[in-house]
PDB file of C-alpha atoms in Angstrom:
ATOM      1  CA  VAL H 887      -0.785 -39.162 -46.582  1.00 84.00           C
ATOM      2  CA  SER H 888      -1.021 -41.209 -49.750  1.00 88.00           C
ATOM      3  CA  GLY H 889      -2.867 -40.637 -53.014  1.00 88.00           C
ATOM      4  CA  LYS H 890      -2.392 -39.244 -56.476  1.00 88.00           C
ATOM      5  CA  ARG H 891       0.828 -37.245 -56.844  1.00 89.00           C
ATOM      6  CA  SER H 892      -1.049 -34.400 -58.500  1.00 87.00           C
ATOM      7  CA  VAL H 893      -3.166 -34.066 -55.375  1.00 89.00           C
ATOM      8  CA  ILE H 894      -0.470 -34.732 -52.757  1.00 89.00           C
ATOM      9  CA  ASN H 895       1.813 -32.064 -54.239  1.00 90.00           C
ATOM     10  CA  THR H 896      -0.838 -29.379 -53.631  1.00 90.00           C
ATOM     11  CA  LEU H 897      -1.312 -30.140 -49.945  1.00 92.00           C
ATOM     12  CA  THR H 898       0.267 -28.186 -47.062  1.00 92.00           C
ATOM     13  CA  PRO H 899       0.035 -28.702 -43.258  1.00 90.00           C
ATOM     14  CA  SER H 900      -2.515 -25.886 -43.013  1.00 91.00           C
ATOM     15  CA  ASP H 901      -4.918 -27.921 -45.140  1.00 91.00           C
ATOM     16  CA  PHE H 902      -5.395 -30.416 -42.299  1.00 92.00           C
ATOM     17  CA  SER H 903      -7.255 -30.082 -39.017  1.00 92.00           C
ATOM     18  CA  ALA H 904      -7.211 -32.295 -35.950  1.00 91.00           C
ATOM     19  CA  THR H 905     -10.350 -32.406 -33.816  1.00 91.00           C
ATOM     20  CA  VAL H 906     -11.593 -34.336 -30.817  1.00 90.00           C
ATOM     21  CA  ASN H 907     -15.127 -34.959 -29.614  1.00 90.00           C
ATOM     22  CA  PHE H 908     -15.288 -35.062 -25.824  1.00 84.00           C
ATOM     23  CA  ALA H 909     -18.480 -37.057 -26.098  1.00 87.00           C
ATOM     24  CA  GLU H 910     -16.169 -39.909 -27.111  1.00 89.00           C
ATOM     25  CA  LEU H 911     -14.088 -39.601 -23.912  1.00 84.00           C
ATOM     26  CA  SER H 912     -13.296 -43.033 -22.490  1.00 87.00           C
ATOM     27  CA  LEU H 913     -13.117 -44.166 -18.865  1.00 83.00           C
ATOM     28  CA  THR H 914      -9.340 -43.702 -19.046  1.00 83.00           C
ATOM     29  CA  ASN H 915      -9.785 -40.068 -20.182  1.00 84.00           C
ATOM     30  CA  ALA H 916      -8.606 -40.915 -23.720  1.00 89.00           C
ATOM     31  CA  VAL H 917     -10.343 -39.374 -26.717  1.00 90.00           C
ATOM     32  CA  PRO H 918      -9.890 -40.246 -30.427  1.00 92.00           C
ATOM     33  CA  ILE H 919      -8.184 -37.717 -32.711  1.00 91.00           C
ATOM     34  CA  HIS H 920      -9.861 -37.104 -36.057  1.00 91.00           C
ATOM     35  CA  ILE H 921      -7.678 -35.650 -38.830  1.00 91.00           C
ATOM     36  CA  GLU H 922      -9.263 -34.433 -42.050  1.00 91.00           C
ATOM     37  CA  LEU H 923      -8.776 -32.059 -44.922  1.00 91.00           C
ATOM     38  CA  THR H 924     -10.412 -28.671 -44.555  1.00 90.00           C
ATOM     39  CA  GLY H 925     -11.162 -25.616 -46.625  1.00 90.00           C
ATOM     40  CA  GLU H 926     -10.744 -25.829 -50.384  1.00 89.00           C
ATOM     41  CA  LYS H 927      -8.795 -29.086 -50.096  1.00 89.00           C
ATOM     42  CA  ALA H 928     -11.714 -30.868 -48.451  1.00 90.00           C
ATOM     43  CA  ARG H 929     -12.804 -31.897 -51.963  1.00 89.00           C
ATOM     44  CA  TYR H 930      -9.833 -34.254 -52.073  1.00 88.00           C
ATOM     45  CA  ALA H 931     -10.973 -36.164 -48.984  1.00 88.00           C
ATOM     46  CA  ASN H 932     -11.936 -39.197 -51.036  1.00 87.00           C
ATOM     47  CA  SER H 933      -8.772 -39.017 -53.138  1.00 88.00           C
ATOM     48  CA  VAL H 934      -6.223 -39.371 -50.324  1.00 89.00           C
ATOM     49  CA  THR H 935      -5.616 -41.709 -47.437  1.00 89.00           C
ATOM     50  CA  ILE H 936      -4.529 -40.238 -44.089  1.00 88.00           C
ATOM     51  CA  ASN H 937      -2.360 -42.608 -42.088  1.00 88.00           C
ATOM     52  CA  GLN H 938      -2.335 -41.389 -38.436  1.00 86.00           C
ATOM     53  CA  LYS H 939       0.572 -42.163 -36.149  1.00 86.00           C
ATOM     54  CA  THR H 940      -1.249 -40.752 -33.125  1.00 85.00           C
ATOM     55  CA  MET H 941      -4.766 -42.073 -32.844  1.00 87.00           C
ATOM     56  CA  SER H 942      -5.832 -40.606 -29.487  1.00 88.00           C
ATOM     57  CA  MET H 943      -4.873 -38.224 -26.718  1.00 89.00           C
ATOM     58  CA  VAL H 944      -5.263 -38.404 -22.945  1.00 88.00           C
ATOM     59  CA  ILE H 945      -7.103 -35.495 -21.368  1.00 81.00           C
ATOM     60  CA  ASN H 946      -6.044 -34.199 -17.954  1.00 79.00           C
ATOM     61  CA  LEU H 947      -9.300 -33.190 -16.261  1.00 76.00           C
ATOM     62  CA  GLU H 948      -9.580 -31.076 -13.109  1.00 85.00           C
ATOM     63  CA  ASP H 949     -12.401 -29.364 -11.309  1.00 88.00           C
ATOM     64  CA  VAL H 950     -13.161 -25.689 -11.790  1.00 93.00           C
ATOM     65  CA  VAL H 951     -13.652 -24.173  -8.341  1.00 95.00           C
ATOM     66  CA  GLU H 952     -14.389 -20.822  -6.719  1.00 96.00           C
ATOM     67  CA  GLN H 953     -12.493 -19.121  -3.892  1.00 97.00           C
ATOM     68  CA  SER H 954     -12.864 -15.696  -2.306  1.00 97.00           C
ATOM     69  CA  PHE H 955      -9.896 -13.394  -1.682  1.00 98.00           C
ATOM     70  CA  ASP H 956      -9.498 -10.069   0.132  1.00 98.00           C
ATOM     71  CA  VAL H 957      -8.575  -7.250  -2.241  1.00 98.00           C
ATOM     72  CA  GLN H 958      -5.350  -5.638  -1.062  1.00 97.00           C
ATOM     73  CA  VAL H 959      -4.385  -2.047  -1.929  1.00 97.00           C
ATOM     74  CA  SER H 960      -0.784  -1.507  -3.024  1.00 96.00           C
ATOM     75  CA  LEU H 961       0.478   2.090  -2.896  1.00 94.00           C
ATOM     76  CA  ARG H 962       3.220   3.098  -5.311  1.00 94.00           C
ATOM     77  CA  GLY H 963       5.255   6.183  -4.419  1.00 93.00           C
ATOM     78  CA  GLU H 964       4.493   8.890  -1.841  1.00 90.00           C
ATOM     79  CA  PRO H 965       1.851  11.655  -1.882  1.00 91.00           C
ATOM     80  CA  LYS H 966       2.861  15.287  -1.969  1.00 90.00           C
ATOM     81  CA  GLU H 967       4.566  16.848   1.066  1.00 89.00           C
ATOM     82  CA  GLY H 968       2.166  17.651   3.876  1.00 92.00           C
ATOM     83  CA  LEU H 969      -0.243  14.862   2.911  1.00 94.00           C
ATOM     84  CA  ILE H 970      -0.404  11.229   3.998  1.00 94.00           C
ATOM     85  CA  ILE H 971      -2.642   8.355   2.970  1.00 94.00           C
ATOM     86  CA  GLU H 972      -4.161   7.240   6.253  1.00 92.00           C
ATOM     87  CA  ASP H 973      -6.278   4.383   4.918  1.00 94.00           C
ATOM     88  CA  ALA H 974      -7.383   2.719   1.711  1.00 95.00           C
ATOM     89  CA  ASP H 975     -10.078   0.110   1.202  1.00 95.00           C
ATOM     90  CA  THR H 976     -12.056  -1.361  -1.661  1.00 97.00           C
ATOM     91  CA  SER H 977     -15.672  -1.980  -2.512  1.00 97.00           C
ATOM     92  CA  PRO H 978     -16.289  -4.841  -2.622  1.00 97.00           C
ATOM     93  CA  ALA H 979     -13.701  -5.823  -0.017  1.00 97.00           C
ATOM     94  CA  MET H 980     -13.549  -9.381  -1.392  1.00 97.00           C
ATOM     95  CA  VAL H 981     -13.754 -10.890  -4.880  1.00 98.00           C
ATOM     96  CA  THR H 982     -14.415 -14.446  -5.990  1.00 98.00           C
ATOM     97  CA  LEU H 983     -11.975 -16.141  -8.334  1.00 98.00           C
ATOM     98  CA  THR H 984     -13.210 -18.921 -10.600  1.00 97.00           C
ATOM     99  CA  ALA H 985     -10.416 -21.107 -11.977  1.00 96.00           C
ATOM    100  CA  PRO H 986      -9.123 -24.677 -12.223  1.00 95.00           C
ATOM    101  CA  GLU H 987      -7.950 -26.086  -8.897  1.00 94.00           C
ATOM    102  CA  SER H 988      -4.317 -26.030  -9.991  1.00 94.00           C
ATOM    103  CA  VAL H 989      -4.545 -22.295 -10.683  1.00 96.00           C
ATOM    104  CA  ILE H 990      -6.293 -21.527  -7.384  1.00 96.00           C
ATOM    105  CA  ALA H 991      -3.484 -23.326  -5.557  1.00 96.00           C
ATOM    106  CA  ARG H 992      -0.931 -20.935  -7.101  1.00 96.00           C
ATOM    107  CA  VAL H 993      -2.681 -17.723  -6.030  1.00 97.00           C
ATOM    108  CA  SER H 994      -0.889 -15.713  -3.346  1.00 97.00           C
ATOM    109  CA  HIS H 995      -3.097 -12.615  -3.267  1.00 97.00           C
ATOM    110  CA  ILE H 996      -5.230 -10.250  -5.315  1.00 98.00           C
ATOM    111  CA  SER H 997      -4.502  -6.531  -5.238  1.00 97.00           C
ATOM    112  CA  VAL H 998      -5.056  -3.192  -6.929  1.00 97.00           C
ATOM    113  CA  GLU H 999      -2.250  -0.666  -7.407  1.00 96.00           C
ATOM    114  CA  VAL H1000      -2.654   3.048  -6.713  1.00 95.00           C
ATOM    115  CA  ASP H1001      -0.155   5.713  -7.774  1.00 94.00           C
ATOM    116  CA  ALA H1002       0.155   7.674  -4.514  1.00 94.00           C
ATOM    117  CA  THR H1003       2.058  10.509  -6.217  1.00 93.00           C
ATOM    118  CA  GLN H1004      -1.173  11.485  -7.995  1.00 91.00           C
ATOM    119  CA  VAL H1005      -3.313  11.576  -4.841  1.00 92.00           C
ATOM    120  CA  GLN H1006      -4.291  15.129  -3.868  1.00 89.00           C
ATOM    121  CA  GLY H1007      -6.846  14.292  -1.155  1.00 91.00           C
ATOM    122  CA  ASP H1008      -9.722  11.911  -0.430  1.00 92.00           C
ATOM    123  CA  VAL H1009     -10.686  10.224  -3.681  1.00 95.00           C
ATOM    124  CA  LEU H1010     -12.570   7.275  -5.177  1.00 96.00           C
ATOM    125  CA  LEU H1011     -10.780   5.356  -7.947  1.00 96.00           C
ATOM    126  CA  GLU H1012     -11.876   2.580 -10.282  1.00 96.00           C
ATOM    127  CA  CYS H1013      -9.173  -0.090 -10.491  1.00 96.00           C
ATOM    128  CA  GLU H1014      -8.775  -3.562 -12.003  1.00 97.00           C
ATOM    129  CA  PRO H1015      -7.751  -6.268  -9.500  1.00 97.00           C
ATOM    130  CA  VAL H1016      -4.622  -8.214 -10.443  1.00 97.00           C
ATOM    131  CA  ILE H1017      -4.021 -11.853  -9.483  1.00 98.00           C
ATOM    132  CA  TYR H1018      -0.533 -12.685  -8.164  1.00 98.00           C
ATOM    133  CA  GLY H1019       1.054 -16.077  -7.693  1.00 97.00           C
ATOM    134  CA  PHE H1020       3.403 -17.113  -4.897  1.00 97.00           C
ATOM    135  CA  ASP H1021       6.300 -16.521  -7.303  1.00 96.00           C
ATOM    136  CA  GLY H1022       5.310 -12.839  -7.576  1.00 95.00           C
ATOM    137  CA  ARG H1023       4.174 -13.150 -11.182  1.00 96.00           C
ATOM    138  CA  VAL H1024       0.820 -12.047 -12.538  1.00 97.00           C
ATOM    139  CA  ILE H1025      -1.666 -14.824 -13.289  1.00 97.00           C
ATOM    140  CA  ALA H1026      -3.487 -13.841 -16.471  1.00 96.00           C
ATOM    141  CA  GLN H1027      -7.252 -13.770 -16.559  1.00 96.00           C
ATOM    142  CA  ASN H1028      -9.109 -15.487 -19.398  1.00 95.00           C
ATOM    143  CA  ASP H1029     -12.265 -17.488 -20.113  1.00 93.00           C
ATOM    144  CA  ASP H1030     -11.168 -20.124 -17.578  1.00 93.00           C
ATOM    145  CA  VAL H1031      -9.646 -17.813 -14.957  1.00 96.00           C
ATOM    146  CA  TYR H1032     -11.818 -14.840 -14.036  1.00 96.00           C
ATOM    147  CA  LEU H1033     -13.092 -12.670 -11.186  1.00 97.00           C
ATOM    148  CA  ASP H1034     -16.705 -11.874 -10.403  1.00 96.00           C
ATOM    149  CA  TYR H1035     -15.715  -8.175 -10.167  1.00 97.00           C
ATOM    150  CA  PRO H1036     -13.309  -7.184 -12.968  1.00 96.00           C
ATOM    151  CA  VAL H1037     -13.292  -3.616 -11.554  1.00 97.00           C
ATOM    152  CA  VAL H1038     -13.477  -2.468  -7.906  1.00 97.00           C
ATOM    153  CA  THR H1039     -13.815   0.954  -6.282  1.00 97.00           C
ATOM    154  CA  VAL H1040     -10.850   2.072  -4.173  1.00 97.00           C
ATOM    155  CA  ASN H1041     -11.560   4.578  -1.393  1.00 97.00           C
ATOM    156  CA  ILE H1042      -8.446   6.618  -0.543  1.00 96.00           C
ATOM    157  CA  MET H1043      -8.588   8.523   2.777  1.00 95.00           C
ATOM    158  CA  THR H1044      -5.970  11.191   3.488  1.00 95.00           C
ATOM    159  CA  LYS H1045      -4.857  13.481   6.295  1.00 95.00           C
ATOM    160  CA  ALA H1046      -2.726  16.622   6.322  1.00 95.00           C
ATOM    161  CA  THR H1047       0.497  16.946   8.350  1.00 95.00           C
ATOM    162  CA  LYS H1048       2.272  19.995   9.725  1.00 95.00           C
ATOM    163  CA  LEU H1049       5.527  20.508  11.642  1.00 94.00           C
ATOM    164  CA  VAL H1050       5.024  23.042  14.440  1.00 95.00           C
ATOM    165  CA  PRO H1051       7.245  24.318  17.290  1.00 95.00           C
ATOM    166  CA  LEU H1052       6.433  23.885  20.983  1.00 95.00           C
ATOM    167  CA  ALA H1053       5.467  26.819  23.200  1.00 95.00           C
ATOM    168  CA  ILE H1054       4.924  27.259  26.947  1.00 95.00           C
ATOM    169  CA  THR H1055       4.723  30.225  29.295  1.00 94.00           C
ATOM    170  CA  PRO H1056       5.709  29.129  32.822  1.00 95.00           C
ATOM    171  CA  VAL H1057       3.828  30.303  35.868  1.00 95.00           C
ATOM    172  CA  GLY H1058       5.313  31.836  38.993  1.00 95.00           C
ATOM    173  CA  THR H1059       8.369  33.934  39.753  1.00 93.00           C
ATOM    174  CA  PRO H1060      11.840  32.679  40.722  1.00 95.00           C
ATOM    175  CA  GLU H1061      13.338  33.396  44.154  1.00 94.00           C
ATOM    176  CA  ALA H1062      14.458  36.975  44.726  1.00 92.00           C
ATOM    177  CA  LYS H1063      17.693  37.814  42.907  1.00 92.00           C
ATOM    178  CA  TYR H1064      17.080  34.934  40.480  1.00 93.00           C
ATOM    179  CA  THR H1065      15.688  35.193  36.975  1.00 94.00           C
ATOM    180  CA  LEU H1066      14.304  32.999  34.175  1.00 95.00           C
ATOM    181  CA  SER H1067      17.003  33.114  31.507  1.00 93.00           C
ATOM    182  CA  GLY H1068      15.374  30.830  28.931  1.00 94.00           C
ATOM    183  CA  ILE H1069      13.304  27.761  28.095  1.00 95.00           C
ATOM    184  CA  SER H1070      14.610  24.787  26.118  1.00 95.00           C
ATOM    185  CA  TYR H1071      12.969  21.664  24.701  1.00 95.00           C
ATOM    186  CA  SER H1072      14.354  18.180  24.086  1.00 94.00           C
ATOM    187  CA  LYS H1073      12.873  18.358  20.575  1.00 92.00           C
ATOM    188  CA  SER H1074      12.507  21.382  18.335  1.00 85.00           C
ATOM    189  CA  GLY H1075       8.951  20.588  17.323  1.00 92.00           C
ATOM    190  CA  VAL H1076       6.434  17.881  16.482  1.00 94.00           C
ATOM    191  CA  THR H1077       4.523  16.848  13.375  1.00 94.00           C
ATOM    192  CA  LEU H1078       0.760  17.013  13.765  1.00 95.00           C
ATOM    193  CA  LYS H1079      -1.802  15.075  11.764  1.00 95.00           C
ATOM    194  CA  GLY H1080      -5.391  16.087  11.099  1.00 94.00           C
ATOM    195  CA  ASP H1081      -7.732  17.819   8.698  1.00 93.00           C
ATOM    196  CA  ALA H1082      -6.054  20.551   6.678  1.00 92.00           C
ATOM    197  CA  GLU H1083      -8.563  23.147   7.901  1.00 91.00           C
ATOM    198  CA  ILE H1084      -7.675  22.464  11.539  1.00 93.00           C
ATOM    199  CA  LEU H1085      -3.906  22.395  11.061  1.00 94.00           C
ATOM    200  CA  GLU H1086      -3.988  25.633   9.106  1.00 92.00           C
ATOM    201  CA  GLY H1087      -4.904  27.506  12.298  1.00 91.00           C
ATOM    202  CA  ILE H1088      -2.133  25.958  14.427  1.00 93.00           C
ATOM    203  CA  ASP H1089       1.190  27.817  14.408  1.00 94.00           C
ATOM    204  CA  ALA H1090       2.593  26.194  17.576  1.00 94.00           C
ATOM    205  CA  LEU H1091       1.602  23.509  20.039  1.00 94.00           C
ATOM    206  CA  GLN H1092       0.692  25.424  23.190  1.00 93.00           C
ATOM    207  CA  ILE H1093       1.466  23.592  26.441  1.00 95.00           C
ATOM    208  CA  PRO H1094      -0.349  24.668  29.637  1.00 95.00           C
ATOM    209  CA  GLY H1095       1.890  27.001  31.608  1.00 95.00           C
ATOM    210  CA  GLU H1096       0.903  25.563  34.992  1.00 95.00           C
ATOM    211  CA  LEU H1097       2.868  22.431  34.125  1.00 95.00           C
ATOM    212  CA  LEU H1098       6.084  24.458  34.437  1.00 96.00           C
ATOM    213  CA  ASN H1099       5.912  26.191  37.809  1.00 95.00           C
ATOM    214  CA  ILE H1100       9.008  28.252  38.618  1.00 95.00           C
ATOM    215  CA  GLU H1101       7.636  29.916  41.749  1.00 94.00           C
ATOM    216  CA  GLY H1102      10.530  30.465  44.202  1.00 93.00           C
ATOM    217  CA  ALA H1103      12.975  28.545  41.990  1.00 94.00           C
ATOM    218  CA  LYS H1104      16.726  28.994  42.572  1.00 93.00           C
ATOM    219  CA  GLU H1105      17.796  26.360  40.054  1.00 94.00           C
ATOM    220  CA  ASP H1106      16.654  24.961  36.728  1.00 95.00           C
ATOM    221  CA  VAL H1107      13.156  23.476  36.679  1.00 96.00           C
ATOM    222  CA  LYS H1108      12.717  20.454  34.428  1.00 96.00           C
ATOM    223  CA  ILE H1109       9.553  18.530  33.472  1.00 96.00           C
ATOM    224  CA  THR H1110       8.848  15.605  31.154  1.00 96.00           C
ATOM    225  CA  ILE H1111       5.337  15.363  29.698  1.00 95.00           C
ATOM    226  CA  ASP H1112       3.350  13.475  27.100  1.00 94.00           C
ATOM    227  CA  LEU H1113       2.297  15.916  24.386  1.00 94.00           C
ATOM    228  CA  SER H1114      -0.592  13.715  23.240  1.00 92.00           C
ATOM    229  CA  ALA H1115      -2.558  14.867  26.302  1.00 92.00           C
ATOM    230  CA  TYR H1116      -2.480  18.488  25.120  1.00 91.00           C
ATOM    231  CA  LEU H1117      -3.424  18.219  21.457  1.00 93.00           C
ATOM    232  CA  PRO H1118      -6.350  20.153  19.987  1.00 91.00           C
ATOM    233  CA  GLU H1119      -9.467  18.135  19.193  1.00 91.00           C
ATOM    234  CA  GLY H1120      -9.199  16.262  15.905  1.00 91.00           C
ATOM    235  CA  VAL H1121      -5.384  16.370  15.916  1.00 95.00           C
ATOM    236  CA  THR H1122      -2.919  13.550  16.628  1.00 94.00           C
ATOM    237  CA  LEU H1123       0.845  13.179  16.589  1.00 94.00           C
ATOM    238  CA  TYR H1124       2.434  11.771  13.444  1.00 92.00           C
ATOM    239  CA  LYS H1125       5.441   9.469  13.837  1.00 89.00           C
ATOM    240  CA  ASP H1126       6.257  10.807  17.300  1.00 86.00           C
ATOM    241  CA  THR H1127       6.252   9.212  20.754  1.00 84.00           C
ATOM    242  CA  GLY H1128       4.910  12.432  22.298  1.00 88.00           C
ATOM    243  CA  SER H1129       7.402  12.537  25.168  1.00 93.00           C
ATOM    244  CA  VAL H1130       9.264  15.828  25.601  1.00 95.00           C
ATOM    245  CA  THR H1131      11.451  17.321  28.319  1.00 96.00           C
ATOM    246  CA  ILE H1132      11.158  21.061  28.984  1.00 96.00           C
ATOM    247  CA  THR H1133      13.750  22.962  30.978  1.00 96.00           C
ATOM    248  CA  ALA H1134      13.339  26.420  32.494  1.00 96.00           C
ATOM    249  CA  SER H1135      16.830  27.812  33.047  1.00 96.00           C
ATOM    250  CA  ILE H1136      17.129  29.794  36.277  1.00 94.00           C
ATOM    251  CA  THR H1137      20.177  32.035  36.868  1.00 94.00           C
ATOM    252  CA  LYS H1138      21.201  34.365  39.671  1.00 92.00           C
ATOM    253  CA  GLU H1139      21.123  38.058  38.928  1.00 87.00           C
ATOM    254  CA  LYS H1140      24.333  40.069  38.986  1.00 81.00           C
ATOM    255  CA  GLU H1141      24.624  42.224  42.068  1.00 67.00           C
ATOM    256  CA  ASN H1142      27.552  44.311  43.476  1.00 59.00           C
ATOM    257  CA  GLY H1143      30.053  42.646  41.224  1.00 48.00           C
ATOM    258  CA  VAL H1144      28.853  39.166  42.152  1.00 47.00           C
ATOM    259  CA  THR H1145      27.387  36.658  39.665  1.00 47.00           C
ATOM    260  CA  ASN H1146      25.981  33.263  40.727  1.00 51.00           C
ATOM    261  CA  GLY H1147      27.726  33.595  44.092  1.00 43.00           C
ATOM    262  CA  GLU H1148      31.234  34.235  42.704  1.00 43.00           C
ATOM    263  CA  GLU H1149      33.108  37.514  43.310  1.00 41.00           C
ATOM    264  CA  GLU H1150      34.043  39.489  40.208  1.00 41.00           C
ATOM    265  CA  THR H1151      37.313  41.427  39.960  1.00 37.00           C
ATOM    266  CA  ASP H1152      36.880  45.147  39.416  1.00 39.00           C
ATOM    267  CA  PRO H1153      39.212  45.983  36.514  1.00 37.00           C
ATOM    268  CA  THR H1154      39.624  49.554  37.843  1.00 34.00           C
ATOM    269  CA  ILE H1155      41.415  48.444  41.052  1.00 32.00           C
TER     270      ILE H1155
END
């Protein structure tokens, strides 16, 4: 900048502005840069000469496009004991992202985060979708990068769980002089899943007694069954294969100093 010293000495960088007019864009995507005094110092425009070193700039142009993405639900933490989140979806299920092509190419997914520790049951939540890049970082939304739905509704669906023991009453009677000494299971119990109202009335999973028939038995009777076939309506197994082995222990009764066919010694002899 050249001009009278009295004027030049009053000027600071903030007194100048650089502007471009895209109407002047050339075929090579170059546009002239116009530098001028602004504000109070604009009155000195005719008193100074601005000598530009950079006369133009090249603009990198790219198309602004739209692309739809599924909205994923990310759960943080675990709900309270005895409760599980069975499903979670959003309305709308998809959102449309408007952004420059280079930004769209960086998008990995769009998701909403739900704090599962605060979930007490079925609930509808209003959440803001977040855009994530392939590097795991958040892509900020602005006037050039935006979603058609800045807020979506998240539908959280829950189920109750309950650990219950197994129970069975065998049918039949062992062979004479033999007795049922006990029943054992390959697992102590199973975790059931269902509505809280249904599980509240279940204290044990009852297995039909006719499955364990000990009629005329002189030795242990063992069965392996799939528990899923004997669940109450509206109840399923939670994190369990359902297979269980049940053993009815059969022992010979003591008689005349003899147990299980072996002679006992009479301590009085």
